[in-house]
Structure formats: structure tokens, C-alpha cells
PDB file of C-alpha atoms and ligand atoms in Angstrom:
ATOM      1  CA  MET A1089      96.053  24.294  -5.076  1.00 43.00           C
ATOM      2  CA  SER A1090      96.723  24.454  -9.164  1.00 42.00           C
ATOM      3  CA  ASP A1091      93.681  23.040 -10.654  1.00 45.00           C
ATOM      4  CA  SER A1092      95.736  22.399 -14.135  1.00 45.00           C
ATOM      5  CA  HIS A1093      94.751  19.029 -15.529  1.00 46.00           C
ATOM      6  CA  THR A1094      98.165  17.558 -14.805  1.00 49.00           C
ATOM      7  CA  PRO A1095      99.662  14.294 -16.856  1.00 46.00           C
ATOM      8  CA  SER A1096      98.920  12.182 -13.670  1.00 74.00           C
ATOM      9  CA  ARG A1097      95.117  13.044 -14.211  1.00 95.00           C
ATOM     10  CA  ARG A1098      94.662  10.804 -16.991  1.00 97.00           C
ATOM     11  CA  ARG A1099      91.247  11.040 -18.989  1.00 97.00           C
ATOM     12  CA  VAL A1100      88.591   9.069 -18.735  1.00 98.00           C
ATOM     13  CA  MET A1101      85.396   8.012 -20.924  1.00 98.00           C
ATOM     14  CA  ALA A1102      83.159   5.814 -19.543  1.00 98.00           C
ATOM     15  CA  GLY A1103      79.827   4.739 -21.321  1.00 98.00           C
ATOM     16  CA  ASN A1104      76.701   3.701 -18.398  1.00 98.00           C
ATOM     17  CA  TRP A1105      74.262   1.669 -20.674  1.00 98.00           C
ATOM     18  CA  LYS A1106      71.305   0.941 -17.580  1.00 98.00           C
ATOM     19  CA  MET A1107      68.688  -1.190 -18.920  1.00 98.00           C
ATOM     20  CA  TYR A1108      70.147  -1.308 -22.453  1.00 98.00           C
ATOM     21  CA  LYS A1109      71.714  -4.408 -23.644  1.00 98.00           C
ATOM     22  CA  THR A1110      71.336  -7.693 -24.727  1.00 98.00           C
ATOM     23  CA  GLN A1111      74.051 -10.420 -25.181  1.00 98.00           C
ATOM     24  CA  ALA A1112      73.929 -10.497 -28.875  1.00 98.00           C
ATOM     25  CA  GLU A1113      73.309  -6.134 -28.649  1.00 98.00           C
ATOM     26  CA  THR A1114      76.417  -5.719 -26.839  1.00 98.00           C
ATOM     27  CA  ARG A1115      78.537  -7.959 -29.255  1.00 98.00           C
ATOM     28  CA  ALA A1116      77.566  -5.814 -32.001  1.00 98.00           C
ATOM     29  CA  PHE A1117      78.289  -3.136 -30.077  1.00 98.00           C
ATOM     30  CA  PHE A1118      81.976  -3.809 -29.572  1.00 98.00           C
ATOM     31  CA  GLU A1119      82.274  -5.104 -32.912  1.00 98.00           C
ATOM     32  CA  ALA A1120      81.270  -1.234 -34.440  1.00 98.00           C
ATOM     33  CA  PHE A1121      83.657   0.294 -32.160  1.00 98.00           C
ATOM     34  CA  LEU A1122      86.679  -0.968 -31.296  1.00 98.00           C
ATOM     35  CA  PRO A1123      88.050  -0.431 -34.839  1.00 98.00           C
ATOM     36  CA  LEU A1124      86.420   3.319 -34.554  1.00 98.00           C
ATOM     37  CA  ILE A1125      88.668   3.579 -31.278  1.00 97.00           C
ATOM     38  CA  ALA A1126      91.866   1.455 -31.727  1.00 95.00           C
ATOM     39  CA  ASP A1127      94.002   4.605 -31.574  1.00 94.00           C
ATOM     40  CA  ALA A1128      92.543   6.277 -28.558  1.00 95.00           C
ATOM     41  CA  ASP A1129      95.675   5.327 -26.012  1.00 94.00           C
ATOM     42  CA  HIS A1130      94.664   9.056 -24.524  1.00 95.00           C
ATOM     43  CA  CYS A1131      92.442   8.200 -22.452  1.00 97.00           C
ATOM     44  CA  ASP A1132      91.332   5.128 -19.769  1.00 97.00           C
ATOM     45  CA  ILE A1133      87.919   3.219 -21.019  1.00 98.00           C
ATOM     46  CA  VAL A1134      84.755   2.196 -19.330  1.00 98.00           C
ATOM     47  CA  ILE A1135      81.575   0.397 -20.232  1.00 98.00           C
ATOM     48  CA  ALA A1136      78.996  -0.313 -17.769  1.00 98.00           C
ATOM     49  CA  PRO A1137      76.736  -2.996 -19.403  1.00 98.00           C
ATOM     50  CA  PRO A1138      73.779  -4.351 -17.550  1.00 98.00           C
ATOM     51  CA  PHE A1139      74.862  -7.648 -15.323  1.00 98.00           C
ATOM     52  CA  THR A1140      73.660 -10.414 -17.970  1.00 98.00           C
ATOM     53  CA  SER A1141      76.032  -8.915 -20.780  1.00 98.00           C
ATOM     54  CA  ILE A1142      79.064  -8.491 -18.547  1.00 98.00           C
ATOM     55  CA  ALA A1143      80.853 -11.407 -19.624  1.00 98.00           C
ATOM     56  CA  ALA A1144      79.674 -10.605 -23.227  1.00 98.00           C
ATOM     57  CA  ALA A1145      81.100  -7.355 -22.489  1.00 98.00           C
ATOM     58  CA  VAL A1146      84.584  -9.399 -21.236  1.00 98.00           C
ATOM     59  CA  GLU A1147      85.240 -11.929 -23.564  1.00 98.00           C
ATOM     60  CA  LYS A1148      85.046  -9.380 -26.722  1.00 98.00           C
ATOM     61  CA  THR A1149      87.711  -6.427 -24.611  1.00 98.00           C
ATOM     62  CA  LYS A1150      89.664  -9.874 -23.524  1.00 95.00           C
ATOM     63  CA  ASP A1151      92.951  -8.499 -25.724  1.00 91.00           C
ATOM     64  CA  THR A1152      91.466  -4.142 -25.316  1.00 96.00           C
ATOM     65  CA  LYS A1153      92.475  -1.851 -23.041  1.00 93.00           C
ATOM     66  CA  ILE A1154      88.858  -1.550 -22.215  1.00 98.00           C
ATOM     67  CA  GLY A1155      87.591  -1.656 -18.580  1.00 98.00           C
ATOM     68  CA  ILE A1156      83.929  -3.463 -18.135  1.00 98.00           C
ATOM     69  CA  ALA A1157      82.126  -1.921 -14.896  1.00 98.00           C
ATOM     70  CA  GLY A1158      78.887  -3.352 -12.520  1.00 98.00           C
ATOM     71  CA  GLN A1159      76.280  -1.067 -12.263  1.00 98.00           C
ATOM     72  CA  ASN A1160      75.785  -1.314  -9.485  1.00 98.00           C
ATOM     73  CA  SER A1161      76.964  -3.512  -6.323  1.00 98.00           C
ATOM     74  CA  HIS A1162      76.211  -4.862  -2.967  1.00 98.00           C
ATOM     75  CA  TRP A1163      78.165  -4.256   0.103  1.00 98.00           C
ATOM     76  CA  GLN A1164      78.046  -6.866   2.353  1.00 97.00           C
ATOM     77  CA  LYS A1165      80.270 -10.086   0.672  1.00 96.00           C
ATOM     78  CA  GLU A1166      77.381 -12.818   0.434  1.00 97.00           C
ATOM     79  CA  GLY A1167      74.212 -12.307   2.032  1.00 98.00           C
ATOM     80  CA  ALA A1168      70.331 -13.019   1.591  1.00 98.00           C
ATOM     81  CA  PHE A1169      70.169 -10.254  -0.392  1.00 97.00           C
ATOM     82  CA  THR A1170      67.873 -10.963  -3.582  1.00 98.00           C
ATOM     83  CA  GLY A1171      68.391  -9.623  -6.389  1.00 96.00           C
ATOM     84  CA  GLU A1172      72.014  -8.148  -5.403  1.00 97.00           C
ATOM     85  CA  VAL A1173      75.704  -8.778  -6.854  1.00 98.00           C
ATOM     86  CA  SER A1174      78.558  -8.567  -4.433  1.00 98.00           C
ATOM     87  CA  THR A1175      81.618  -6.689  -5.554  1.00 98.00           C
ATOM     88  CA  GLY A1176      84.149  -9.965  -5.266  1.00 98.00           C
ATOM     89  CA  MET A1177      81.178 -11.277  -7.863  1.00 98.00           C
ATOM     90  CA  LEU A1178      82.003  -8.318  -9.955  1.00 98.00           C
ATOM     91  CA  VAL A1179      85.504  -9.226 -10.073  1.00 98.00           C
ATOM     92  CA  GLU A1180      84.940 -12.794 -10.805  1.00 98.00           C
ATOM     93  CA  SER A1181      82.985 -11.499 -13.937  1.00 98.00           C
ATOM     94  CA  GLY A1182      85.695  -9.762 -15.209  1.00 98.00           C
ATOM     95  CA  CYS A1183      84.946  -5.912 -14.103  1.00 98.00           C
ATOM     96  CA  ARG A1184      87.738  -3.533 -12.692  1.00 98.00           C
ATOM     97  CA  TYR A1185      85.089  -0.916 -12.113  1.00 98.00           C
ATOM     98  CA  VAL A1186      81.747  -0.108 -10.672  1.00 98.00           C
ATOM     99  CA  ILE A1187      79.460   2.749 -10.603  1.00 98.00           C
ATOM    100  CA  VAL A1188      78.133   3.586  -6.993  1.00 98.00           C
ATOM    101  CA  GLY A1189      75.270   5.945  -5.785  1.00 98.00           C
ATOM    102  CA  HIS A1190      74.469   6.500  -9.190  1.00 98.00           C
ATOM    103  CA  SER A1191      70.762   9.237  -9.091  1.00 97.00           C
ATOM    104  CA  GLU A1192      68.635   6.733 -10.327  1.00 97.00           C
ATOM    105  CA  ARG A1193      69.974   4.214  -8.054  1.00 97.00           C
ATOM    106  CA  ARG A1194      69.589   7.232  -5.503  1.00 97.00           C
ATOM    107  CA  GLN A1195      66.221   7.910  -6.750  1.00 96.00           C
ATOM    108  CA  TYR A1196      64.817   4.550  -7.185  1.00 96.00           C
ATOM    109  CA  ASN A1197      66.267   2.609  -5.177  1.00 96.00           C
ATOM    110  CA  GLY A1198      66.798   4.873  -1.866  1.00 96.00           C
ATOM    111  CA  GLU A1199      70.644   4.434  -1.940  1.00 97.00           C
ATOM    112  CA  THR A1200      71.933   7.218   0.953  1.00 98.00           C
ATOM    113  CA  ASP A1201      75.377   8.758   1.073  1.00 98.00           C
ATOM    114  CA  ASP A1202      76.129   6.293   4.289  1.00 98.00           C
ATOM    115  CA  ILE A1203      74.902   3.408   1.799  1.00 98.00           C
ATOM    116  CA  VAL A1204      77.446   4.833  -0.702  1.00 98.00           C
ATOM    117  CA  ALA A1205      80.460   5.062   1.739  1.00 98.00           C
ATOM    118  CA  GLN A1206      79.960   1.727   2.534  1.00 98.00           C
ATOM    119  CA  LYS A1207      79.493   0.373  -1.258  1.00 98.00           C
ATOM    120  CA  SER A1208      82.706   2.477  -2.085  1.00 98.00           C
ATOM    121  CA  ARG A1209      85.002   0.851   1.187  1.00 98.00           C
ATOM    122  CA  SER A1210      83.174  -2.492  -0.301  1.00 98.00           C
ATOM    123  CA  ALA A1211      84.306  -1.923  -4.161  1.00 98.00           C
ATOM    124  CA  LEU A1212      88.053  -0.750  -3.189  1.00 98.00           C
ATOM    125  CA  ALA A1213      88.388  -4.209  -0.712  1.00 98.00           C
ATOM    126  CA  ALA A1214      87.502  -6.401  -3.691  1.00 98.00           C
ATOM    127  CA  GLY A1215      89.882  -4.623  -6.070  1.00 98.00           C
ATOM    128  CA  LEU A1216      87.471  -2.326  -8.302  1.00 98.00           C
ATOM    129  CA  ILE A1217      87.661   0.883  -8.599  1.00 98.00           C
ATOM    130  CA  PRO A1218      84.323   3.056  -7.531  1.00 98.00           C
ATOM    131  CA  ILE A1219      82.982   5.239  -9.822  1.00 98.00           C
ATOM    132  CA  VAL A1220      80.769   7.551  -7.116  1.00 98.00           C
ATOM    133  CA  CYS A1221      78.762   9.498  -8.947  1.00 98.00           C
ATOM    134  CA  LEU A1222      77.144  13.313  -6.849  1.00 98.00           C
ATOM    135  CA  GLY A1223      74.532  15.759  -8.266  1.00 98.00           C
ATOM    136  CA  GLU A1224      72.325  18.477  -7.774  1.00 97.00           C
ATOM    137  CA  ASN A1225      68.904  18.095  -8.226  1.00 96.00           C
ATOM    138  CA  PHE A1226      66.584  20.469 -10.665  1.00 95.00           C
ATOM    139  CA  THR A1227      65.171  22.078  -7.526  1.00 95.00           C
ATOM    140  CA  GLU A1228      68.253  22.287  -5.679  1.00 96.00           C
ATOM    141  CA  ARG A1229      69.589  24.383  -8.327  1.00 95.00           C
ATOM    142  CA  GLU A1230      67.267  26.421  -8.597  1.00 94.00           C
ATOM    143  CA  THR A1231      66.926  27.499  -5.579  1.00 96.00           C
ATOM    144  CA  GLY A1232      70.957  28.133  -4.938  1.00 97.00           C
ATOM    145  CA  ARG A1233      71.918  24.866  -2.731  1.00 97.00           C
ATOM    146  CA  THR A1234      73.658  22.972  -5.171  1.00 97.00           C
ATOM    147  CA  GLU A1235      77.232  23.867  -3.074  1.00 98.00           C
ATOM    148  CA  GLU A1236      75.640  22.592   0.192  1.00 98.00           C
ATOM    149  CA  VAL A1237      73.774  19.578  -1.009  1.00 98.00           C
ATOM    150  CA  LEU A1238      76.951  18.704  -3.649  1.00 98.00           C
ATOM    151  CA  SER A1239      78.881  19.200   0.258  1.00 98.00           C
ATOM    152  CA  GLN A1240      76.406  17.203   2.130  1.00 98.00           C
ATOM    153  CA  GLN A1241      76.424  14.614  -0.529  1.00 98.00           C
ATOM    154  CA  PHE A1242      80.561  14.500  -0.470  1.00 98.00           C
ATOM    155  CA  ILE A1243      81.013  14.408   3.035  1.00 98.00           C
ATOM    156  CA  GLY A1244      78.128  11.850   4.136  1.00 98.00           C
ATOM    157  CA  GLY A1245      79.188   9.415   0.764  1.00 98.00           C
ATOM    158  CA  PRO A1246      82.924   9.500  -0.564  1.00 98.00           C
ATOM    159  CA  GLY A1247      84.265  11.901   1.800  1.00 98.00           C
ATOM    160  CA  ALA A1248      83.346   9.281   4.949  1.00 98.00           C
ATOM    161  CA  LEU A1249      86.152   6.791   3.130  1.00 98.00           C
ATOM    162  CA  THR A1250      89.961   6.806   4.557  1.00 98.00           C
ATOM    163  CA  HIS A1251      92.762   8.973   2.539  1.00 96.00           C
ATOM    164  CA  GLU A1252      94.167   5.373   1.330  1.00 97.00           C
ATOM    165  CA  GLU A1253      91.006   4.065  -0.090  1.00 97.00           C
ATOM    166  CA  PHE A1254      89.903   8.184  -0.709  1.00 98.00           C
ATOM    167  CA  SER A1255      93.154   8.084  -3.428  1.00 96.00           C
ATOM    168  CA  ARG A1256      91.883   4.720  -5.297  1.00 97.00           C
ATOM    169  CA  ILE A1257      88.278   5.751  -6.282  1.00 98.00           C
ATOM    170  CA  LEU A1258      87.098   8.323  -9.554  1.00 98.00           C
ATOM    171  CA  LEU A1259      83.831  11.170  -8.801  1.00 98.00           C
ATOM    172  CA  ALA A1260      81.650  11.793 -10.912  1.00 98.00           C
ATOM    173  CA  TYR A1261      80.117  15.095 -10.993  1.00 98.00           C
ATOM    174  CA  GLU A1262      75.933  13.966 -12.619  1.00 97.00           C
ATOM    175  CA  PRO A1263      73.825  16.365 -11.828  1.00 97.00           C
ATOM    176  CA  VAL A1264      70.004  15.139 -11.928  1.00 95.00           C
ATOM    177  CA  TRP A1265      68.556  17.858 -13.964  1.00 94.00           C
ATOM    178  CA  ALA A1266      71.181  17.017 -16.831  1.00 94.00           C
ATOM    179  CA  ILE A1267      70.634  13.524 -16.672  1.00 92.00           C
ATOM    180  CA  GLY A1268      68.489  11.786 -19.708  1.00 88.00           C
ATOM    181  CA  THR A1269      67.337  15.586 -20.759  1.00 89.00           C
ATOM    182  CA  GLY A1270      69.239  16.697 -23.418  1.00 85.00           C
ATOM    183  CA  ARG A1271      70.102  19.867 -20.659  1.00 87.00           C
ATOM    184  CA  THR A1272      73.556  19.632 -20.613  1.00 86.00           C
ATOM    185  CA  ALA A1273      75.521  21.855 -18.067  1.00 88.00           C
ATOM    186  CA  THR A1274      77.348  24.351 -19.790  1.00 94.00           C
ATOM    187  CA  PRO A1275      81.180  23.564 -19.833  1.00 95.00           C
ATOM    188  CA  GLU A1276      81.117  26.506 -17.018  1.00 96.00           C
ATOM    189  CA  ILE A1277      78.676  25.292 -15.084  1.00 96.00           C
ATOM    190  CA  ALA A1278      80.526  21.564 -14.652  1.00 96.00           C
ATOM    191  CA  ALA A1279      83.768  23.348 -14.176  1.00 97.00           C
ATOM    192  CA  ALA A1280      83.237  25.364 -11.260  1.00 97.00           C
ATOM    193  CA  ALA A1281      80.755  22.340  -9.637  1.00 98.00           C
ATOM    194  CA  HIS A1282      83.957  20.365 -10.362  1.00 98.00           C
ATOM    195  CA  GLN A1283      86.590  22.958  -8.621  1.00 97.00           C
ATOM    196  CA  PHE A1284      83.743  23.002  -5.480  1.00 98.00           C
ATOM    197  CA  LEU A1285      84.303  19.441  -5.774  1.00 98.00           C
ATOM    198  CA  ARG A1286      87.805  19.733  -5.371  1.00 98.00           C
ATOM    199  CA  ARG A1287      87.858  21.974  -2.913  1.00 98.00           C
ATOM    200  CA  CYS A1288      86.061  19.692  -0.997  1.00 98.00           C
ATOM    201  CA  VAL A1289      88.665  16.982  -0.964  1.00 98.00           C
ATOM    202  CA  GLN A1290      90.990  19.087  -0.510  1.00 98.00           C
ATOM    203  CA  ASP A1291      89.567  20.334   2.750  1.00 97.00           C
ATOM    204  CA  GLN A1292      88.938  16.448   4.002  1.00 97.00           C
ATOM    205  CA  PHE A1293      91.940  14.928   2.985  1.00 98.00           C
ATOM    206  CA  SER A1294      94.810  16.854   1.607  1.00 97.00           C
ATOM    207  CA  ALA A1295      96.175  19.798  -1.937  1.00 97.00           C
ATOM    208  CA  GLU A1296      97.866  16.082  -3.305  1.00 96.00           C
ATOM    209  CA  ILE A1297      94.782  14.086  -2.655  1.00 96.00           C
ATOM    210  CA  ALA A1298      92.133  16.683  -4.746  1.00 97.00           C
ATOM    211  CA  ALA A1299      94.762  17.727  -7.043  1.00 96.00           C
ATOM    212  CA  GLY A1300      94.823  13.706  -8.577  1.00 96.00           C
ATOM    213  CA  LEU A1301      90.996  13.166  -8.049  1.00 97.00           C
ATOM    214  CA  ARG A1302      89.745  12.506 -11.558  1.00 98.00           C
ATOM    215  CA  ILE A1303      86.181  14.020 -11.554  1.00 98.00           C
ATOM    216  CA  LEU A1304      83.713  12.455 -14.431  1.00 98.00           C
ATOM    217  CA  TYR A1305      80.990  14.870 -15.701  1.00 97.00           C
ATOM    218  CA  GLY A1306      77.333  13.069 -16.804  1.00 97.00           C
ATOM    219  CA  GLY A1307      74.507  14.736 -17.804  1.00 96.00           C
ATOM    220  CA  SER A1308      73.357  14.598 -22.081  1.00 95.00           C
ATOM    221  CA  VAL A1309      77.289  14.234 -22.780  1.00 96.00           C
ATOM    222  CA  LYS A1310      77.260  14.030 -26.598  1.00 96.00           C
ATOM    223  CA  PRO A1311      79.370  14.110 -29.859  1.00 97.00           C
ATOM    224  CA  ASP A1312      78.262  17.893 -30.348  1.00 96.00           C
ATOM    225  CA  ASN A1313      79.059  18.825 -27.250  1.00 96.00           C
ATOM    226  CA  ILE A1314      82.027  17.083 -26.182  1.00 97.00           C
ATOM    227  CA  GLN A1315      84.419  19.519 -27.255  1.00 97.00           C
ATOM    228  CA  GLY A1316      83.959  22.350 -25.297  1.00 97.00           C
ATOM    229  CA  LEU A1317      83.098  20.399 -22.206  1.00 97.00           C
ATOM    230  CA  MET A1318      86.435  18.544 -22.804  1.00 96.00           C
ATOM    231  CA  ALA A1319      87.933  21.939 -23.753  1.00 96.00           C
ATOM    232  CA  GLN A1320      87.135  22.630 -19.585  1.00 96.00           C
ATOM    233  CA  ARG A1321      90.847  21.520 -17.891  1.00 95.00           C
ATOM    234  CA  GLU A1322      88.998  20.817 -13.855  1.00 96.00           C
ATOM    235  CA  LEU A1323      86.915  18.018 -16.299  1.00 97.00           C
ATOM    236  CA  ASP A1324      89.093  14.641 -16.782  1.00 98.00           C
ATOM    237  CA  GLY A1325      86.357  12.560 -18.721  1.00 98.00           C
ATOM    238  CA  THR A1326      82.794  12.264 -18.503  1.00 98.00           C
ATOM    239  CA  LEU A1327      80.012   9.354 -17.674  1.00 98.00           C
ATOM    240  CA  VAL A1328      77.681   8.859 -20.878  1.00 98.00           C
ATOM    241  CA  GLY A1329      74.874   7.755 -21.218  1.00 98.00           C
ATOM    242  CA  GLY A1330      71.814   7.695 -23.997  1.00 97.00           C
ATOM    243  CA  ALA A1331      75.440   8.683 -25.795  1.00 98.00           C
ATOM    244  CA  SER A1332      77.374   5.534 -24.981  1.00 98.00           C
ATOM    245  CA  LEU A1333      74.693   3.296 -26.804  1.00 98.00           C
ATOM    246  CA  GLU A1334      75.977   3.714 -30.420  1.00 98.00           C
ATOM    247  CA  PRO A1335      78.940   2.983 -31.424  1.00 98.00           C
ATOM    248  CA  LYS A1336      79.482   5.814 -34.080  1.00 98.00           C
ATOM    249  CA  SER A1337      78.459   8.589 -31.080  1.00 98.00           C
ATOM    250  CA  PHE A1338      80.882   7.277 -28.323  1.00 98.00           C
ATOM    251  CA  ALA A1339      83.263   6.758 -30.554  1.00 98.00           C
ATOM    252  CA  THR A1340      83.254  10.111 -31.413  1.00 98.00           C
ATOM    253  CA  ILE A1341      83.474  10.961 -27.906  1.00 98.00           C
ATOM    254  CA  VAL A1342      86.503   8.585 -26.542  1.00 98.00           C
ATOM    255  CA  ASN A1343      88.351  10.259 -29.599  1.00 97.00           C
ATOM    256  CA  CYS A1344      87.935  14.040 -29.211  1.00 95.00           C
ATOM    257  CA  LYS A1345      91.285  15.505 -27.980  1.00 89.00           C
TER     258      LYS A1345
HETATM  259  P1  13P B 387      72.696  10.529 -20.211  1.00 74.80           P
HETATM  260  O1  13P B 387      73.979  10.778 -20.708  1.00 74.80           O
HETATM  261  O2  13P B 387      72.228   9.924 -20.912  1.00 74.80           O
HETATM  262  O3  13P B 387      72.181  12.105 -20.272  1.00 74.80           O
HETATM  263  O4  13P B 387      72.795  10.006 -18.753  1.00 74.80           O
HETATM  264  C1  13P B 387      74.182  10.728 -17.977  1.00 74.80           C
HETATM  265  C2  13P B 387      74.428   9.732 -16.990  1.00 74.80           C
HETATM  266  O5  13P B 387      73.228   9.524 -16.315  1.00 74.80           O
HETATM  267  C3  13P B 387      75.484   8.006 -16.915  1.00 74.80           C
HETATM  268  O6  13P B 387      75.649   7.720 -15.515  1.00 74.80           O
END
């Protein structure tokens, strides 16, 4: 299998705002951000605001190529699920993507690999592109269990999709120990994990699907480490938390070539 960065693997630079930014802050962000990325034709750009700011984000980006994402969605079309939002609701609000299985949801909301698979299926059925997250925690890495954990999360989650479904998702490798800690994975550590995940994809699906899959890296991505990360051909983009909140810093990340 070739691991070369083929033109079909168009880069994706995504920002996950988590529980940050009101509607007013969202509008102000895009007013500052849009001029800074006006020439960024080399990548897809995605922003995941909180639910309440999605409408403002969609409105501000309507004449741009920026895609808006939900940070979560339920797998059922509708029902008595207080506090939840369906994939159809996200589509109606103008979203094109949804983040699935973020480690913060796995940790605080008990999201399992099976739920990740169900949510991914539901997102695809609604026409959304799921950004499916997985990654090991600190203890798992320290005890040499990274590949075991990644393989388990892969097989029970996105690996449970059909070939056709899987060919439409994005994967995000987010080692938990690197999220919000300032401890970015070195470019080599990130690339090795991506390579391993690509091998899992090849084993489960096919070499062709593995070669076409875009895998994003997330975990303390900053303007000062983006060059090193993007120099790795295995990395097809990034999923950025903290550094996506500030227009200049996210623009620097997006504009890295
Ligand atoms: P940080 O970039 O703040 O480490 O967050 C990464 C992340 O969780 C993106 O989904």
C-alpha cells in the first residue's frame, strides 16, 4: 500500500470550538477570519461551533467554501432524548459535517465504540460527513497499548460501517494526552499512529479505501508546530481546539502549505 499523499487526499483543516463562542463572538470571528484565508484554496476548511452558534456561523460563511459542523448528534431521527440534536436538524441548520466520538464525549458522556458506529451511520444517512475521532489516553500510551486501543476503537466504531459508508467518512486521530495539554504528539508519533490506522483500514476494507481515507491529527495543534506536522505525508489535516478560537492563529494553521 502506498502512503503517499495523493492529490485525491485533499487536506482538511477543522476547528472544534467546544463550549466556546456566543453568536456575537461567532460573527466577530468570521469577520476577522474570512479575509485572512481568502486565498486558501489548497484545503477544505471546517468549523464546529456550539449548537446555538451554528446559525450565525452558517450565515457568515454562506458565500464561502467553509463547511460548518455539529460537535455531536444523536443516532435516532427524533424522540424523547432531552438535550440531544438529530443529524437531520444539523442538516436543516446548514451543517455539512458532524464530529463523532470525540474523547471528551467518550469520557464525560459515556460514548462507546458502538454508539460511535451508530452515530456515524445516522450522520451518513442524513448526508453529513462524520469526522470520527479516536485516540489513546496517557496510561494506554505509557503502557504500550496504543495500537491495541486504536485497533479496538477502530473495529468497534468506524470499522463496523459498510465499505460504502466508510468511504465517505473522515477519521481524526486525537491522542487524549495531547488534547488541551500543550503536549503535541511529535510529527513522527502522529504519523506512526496514522500509518497504523491506515493499515487497520486496509485489513478491514481495502487498500484503495485506505489510500483514499483522510486522517486528521488533533491535540495541541498550534501555529508554531503546524509546519512540522503537515510535513508528514501521513497527516491529511488537523482538528484544532484552542488554537481555532482566535482568527489569526487558526488562519496561520489553515494557510500552512
Ligand atoms: P486542542 O487543540 O485544544 O488540544 O484540542 C484538540 C481537540 O480536542 C480538537 O477536537
